[in-house]
C-alpha positions as MATLAB code, in Angstrom:
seq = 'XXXXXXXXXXXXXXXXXXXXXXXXXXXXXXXXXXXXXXXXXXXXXXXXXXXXXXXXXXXXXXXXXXXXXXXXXXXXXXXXXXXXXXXXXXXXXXXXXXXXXXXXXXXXXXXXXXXXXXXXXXXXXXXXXXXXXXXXXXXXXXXXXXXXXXXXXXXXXXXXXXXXXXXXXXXXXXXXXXXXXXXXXXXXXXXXXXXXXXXXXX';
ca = [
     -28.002  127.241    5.135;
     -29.204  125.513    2.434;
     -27.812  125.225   -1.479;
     -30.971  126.829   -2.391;
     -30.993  129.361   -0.017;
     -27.133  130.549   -0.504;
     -27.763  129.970   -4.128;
     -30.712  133.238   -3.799;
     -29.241  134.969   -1.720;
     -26.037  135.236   -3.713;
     -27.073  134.542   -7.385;
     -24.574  136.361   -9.115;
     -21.734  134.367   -7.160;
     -23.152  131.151   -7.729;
     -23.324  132.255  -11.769;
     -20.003  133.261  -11.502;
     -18.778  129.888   -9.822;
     -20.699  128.048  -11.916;
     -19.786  129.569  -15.770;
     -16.066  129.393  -14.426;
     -16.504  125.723  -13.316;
     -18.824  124.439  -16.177;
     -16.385  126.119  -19.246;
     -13.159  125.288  -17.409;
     -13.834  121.649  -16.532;
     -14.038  121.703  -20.045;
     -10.950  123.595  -21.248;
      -8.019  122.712  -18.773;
      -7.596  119.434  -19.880;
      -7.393  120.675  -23.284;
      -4.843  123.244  -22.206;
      -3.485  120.516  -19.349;
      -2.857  118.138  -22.081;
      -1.210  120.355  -24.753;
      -3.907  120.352  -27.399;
      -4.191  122.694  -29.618;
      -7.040  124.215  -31.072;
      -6.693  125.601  -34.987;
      -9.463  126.020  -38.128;
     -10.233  122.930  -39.551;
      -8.708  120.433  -36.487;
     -10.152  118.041  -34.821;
      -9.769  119.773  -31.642;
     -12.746  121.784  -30.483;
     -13.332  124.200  -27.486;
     -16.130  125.024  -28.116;
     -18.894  123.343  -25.885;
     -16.823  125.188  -23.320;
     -18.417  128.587  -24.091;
     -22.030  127.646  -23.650;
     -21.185  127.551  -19.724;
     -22.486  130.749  -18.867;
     -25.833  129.885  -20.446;
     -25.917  127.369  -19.278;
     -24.838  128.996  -15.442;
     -27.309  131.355  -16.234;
     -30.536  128.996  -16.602;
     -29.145  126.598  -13.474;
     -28.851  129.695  -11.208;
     -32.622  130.177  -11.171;
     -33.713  126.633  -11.298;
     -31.332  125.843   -8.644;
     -32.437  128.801   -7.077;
     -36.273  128.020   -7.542;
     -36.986  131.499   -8.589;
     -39.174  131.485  -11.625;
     -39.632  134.812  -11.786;
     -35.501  135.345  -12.469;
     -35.344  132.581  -15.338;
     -38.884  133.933  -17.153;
     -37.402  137.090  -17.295;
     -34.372  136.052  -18.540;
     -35.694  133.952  -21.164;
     -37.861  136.852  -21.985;
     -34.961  139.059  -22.687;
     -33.438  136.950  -24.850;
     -35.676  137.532  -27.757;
     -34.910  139.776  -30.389;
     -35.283  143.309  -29.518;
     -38.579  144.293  -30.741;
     -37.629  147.908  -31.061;
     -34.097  148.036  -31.797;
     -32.182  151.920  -30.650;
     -30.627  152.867  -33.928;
     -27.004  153.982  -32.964;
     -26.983  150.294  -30.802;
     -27.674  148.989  -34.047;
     -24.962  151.114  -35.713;
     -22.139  149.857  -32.774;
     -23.002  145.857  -33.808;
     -22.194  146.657  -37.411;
     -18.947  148.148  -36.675;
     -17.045  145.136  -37.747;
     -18.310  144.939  -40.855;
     -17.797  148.776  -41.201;
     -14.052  148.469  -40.220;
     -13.831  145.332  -43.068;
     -15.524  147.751  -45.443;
     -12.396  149.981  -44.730;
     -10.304  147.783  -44.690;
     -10.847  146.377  -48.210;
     -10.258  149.212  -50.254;
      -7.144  149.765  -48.277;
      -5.685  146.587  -48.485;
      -6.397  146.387  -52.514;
      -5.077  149.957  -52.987;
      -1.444  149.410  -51.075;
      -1.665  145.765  -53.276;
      -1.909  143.445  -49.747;
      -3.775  140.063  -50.968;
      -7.569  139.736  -50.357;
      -9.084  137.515  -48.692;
     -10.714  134.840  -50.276;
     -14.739  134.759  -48.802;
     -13.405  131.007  -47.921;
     -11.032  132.732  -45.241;
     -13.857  134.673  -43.623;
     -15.789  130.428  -43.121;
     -12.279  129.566  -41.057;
     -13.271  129.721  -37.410;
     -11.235  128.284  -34.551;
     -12.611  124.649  -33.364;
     -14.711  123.832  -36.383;
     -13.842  122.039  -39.214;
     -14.098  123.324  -42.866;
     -17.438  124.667  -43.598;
     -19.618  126.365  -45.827;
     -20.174  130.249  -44.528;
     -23.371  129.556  -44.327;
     -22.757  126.674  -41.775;
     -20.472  128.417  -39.783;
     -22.688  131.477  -38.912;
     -25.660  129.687  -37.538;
     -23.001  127.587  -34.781;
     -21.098  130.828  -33.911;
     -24.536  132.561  -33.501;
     -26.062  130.016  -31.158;
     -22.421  128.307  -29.311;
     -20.896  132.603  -29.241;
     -23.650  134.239  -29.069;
     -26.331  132.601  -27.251;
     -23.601  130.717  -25.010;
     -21.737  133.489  -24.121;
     -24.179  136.776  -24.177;
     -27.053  134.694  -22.152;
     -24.931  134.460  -18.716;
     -22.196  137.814  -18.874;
     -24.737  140.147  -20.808;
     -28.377  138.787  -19.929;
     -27.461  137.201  -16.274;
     -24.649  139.359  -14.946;
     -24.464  142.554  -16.449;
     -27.969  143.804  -15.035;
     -26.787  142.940  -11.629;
     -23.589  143.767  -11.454;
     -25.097  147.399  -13.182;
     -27.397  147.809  -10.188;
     -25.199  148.104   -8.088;
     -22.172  149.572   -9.253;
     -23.910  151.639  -11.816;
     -23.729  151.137  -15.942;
     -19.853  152.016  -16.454;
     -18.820  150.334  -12.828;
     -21.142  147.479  -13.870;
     -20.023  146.682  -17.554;
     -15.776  147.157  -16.238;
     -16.318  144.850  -13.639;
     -18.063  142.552  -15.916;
     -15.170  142.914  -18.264;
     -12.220  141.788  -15.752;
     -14.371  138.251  -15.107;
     -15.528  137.783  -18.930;
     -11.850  138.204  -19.911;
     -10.759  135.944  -16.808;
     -13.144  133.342  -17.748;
     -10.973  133.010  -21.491;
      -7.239  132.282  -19.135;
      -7.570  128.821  -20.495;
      -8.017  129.583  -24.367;
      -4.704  131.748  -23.701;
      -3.215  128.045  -24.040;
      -5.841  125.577  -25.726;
      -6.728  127.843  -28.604;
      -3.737  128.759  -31.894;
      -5.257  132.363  -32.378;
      -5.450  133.593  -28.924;
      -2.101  132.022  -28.369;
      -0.649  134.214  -31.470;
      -1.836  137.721  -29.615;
       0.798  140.321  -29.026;
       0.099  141.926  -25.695;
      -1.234  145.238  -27.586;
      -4.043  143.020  -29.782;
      -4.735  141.440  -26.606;
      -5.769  144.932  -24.988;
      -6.863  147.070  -28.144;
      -8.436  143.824  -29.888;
      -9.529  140.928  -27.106;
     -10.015  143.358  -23.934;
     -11.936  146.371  -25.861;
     -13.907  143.478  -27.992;
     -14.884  142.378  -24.405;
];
């Protein structure tokens, strides 16, 4: 059998394979060679988490199913008619920060400077407003494109929405093993942030 035609018959294996093999090539010999990755260093990891994108478009191509990669590229405009409580669940962050503000300046814990909120893992020191377009596109494009606009509809067809979105959750947190090592805050997690914070965030 062919690449192509193992490739279309099993797409979401061959996305799978191919994320895994495209980020990790990148991050074990970061990991493999003791590097650490911090704010401000000159240590990045991040060209590592466009793989699933990137797994996402070559499945298709490699595939030669045009139909698969128009659709997907179609999804990944903005939503044109957005479902409010969706909308509601993205800002929760910034409604947990606007919590935890008042809170921290009532029991007198020190607030952050807006400086702090710039600091992001694998980039140097930046302007906010730098930092937000490259974790947009490198987080959010990189990452959402393959586990949320490749795999989740598949894996949701046929194991449902909830069976779908677990099972994509065990290989999206898989696919970060390496960072475990390579990267200073994951490395500073306390088995209870990694399940309340990293696994539920996933």
């Amino acid at each position: 059998m062919s690449l192509r035609a193992r490739v279309r018959r099993h797409p979401l294996v061959a996305f799978v394979v191919l994320a895994y093999l495209l980020s990790w090539s990148y991050w074990i010999p970061l990991a493999w060679n003791g590097a650490v990755v911090v704010p401000g260093g000159s240590v990045t990891h991040l060209p590592g988490l466009l793989g699933p994108a990137l797994a996402a478009l070559l499945v298709p191509l490699l595939a030669g199913d045009r139909e698969a990669l128009a659709d997907l590229l179609r999804r990944m405009r903005l939503v044109t008619r957005p479902v409010w409580r969706f909308g509601l669940v993205s800002l929760s962050p910034l409604v947990f920060l606007g919590l935890a503000l008042p809170v921290a300046a009532v029991t007198g814990a020190p607030l952050p400077d807006v400086s702090d909120f710039a600091r992001y893992s694998g980039l140097p020191v930046l302007e906010l407003w730098a930092v937000v377009p490259i974790v947009f596109v490198v987080n959010g494009l990189g990452e959402e494109t393959g586990w949320r606009g490749f795999a989740l509809p598949r894996l949701q067809q046929r194991f449902g929405p909830l069976g779908g979105t677990l099972v994509l959750a065990v290989i999206w947190a898989a696919w970060h093993v390496p960072l475990f090592q390579a990267v200073e805050t994951y490395r500073l997690m306390t088995p209870a942030t990694m399940l309340f914070g990293f696994g539920l965030g996933i």
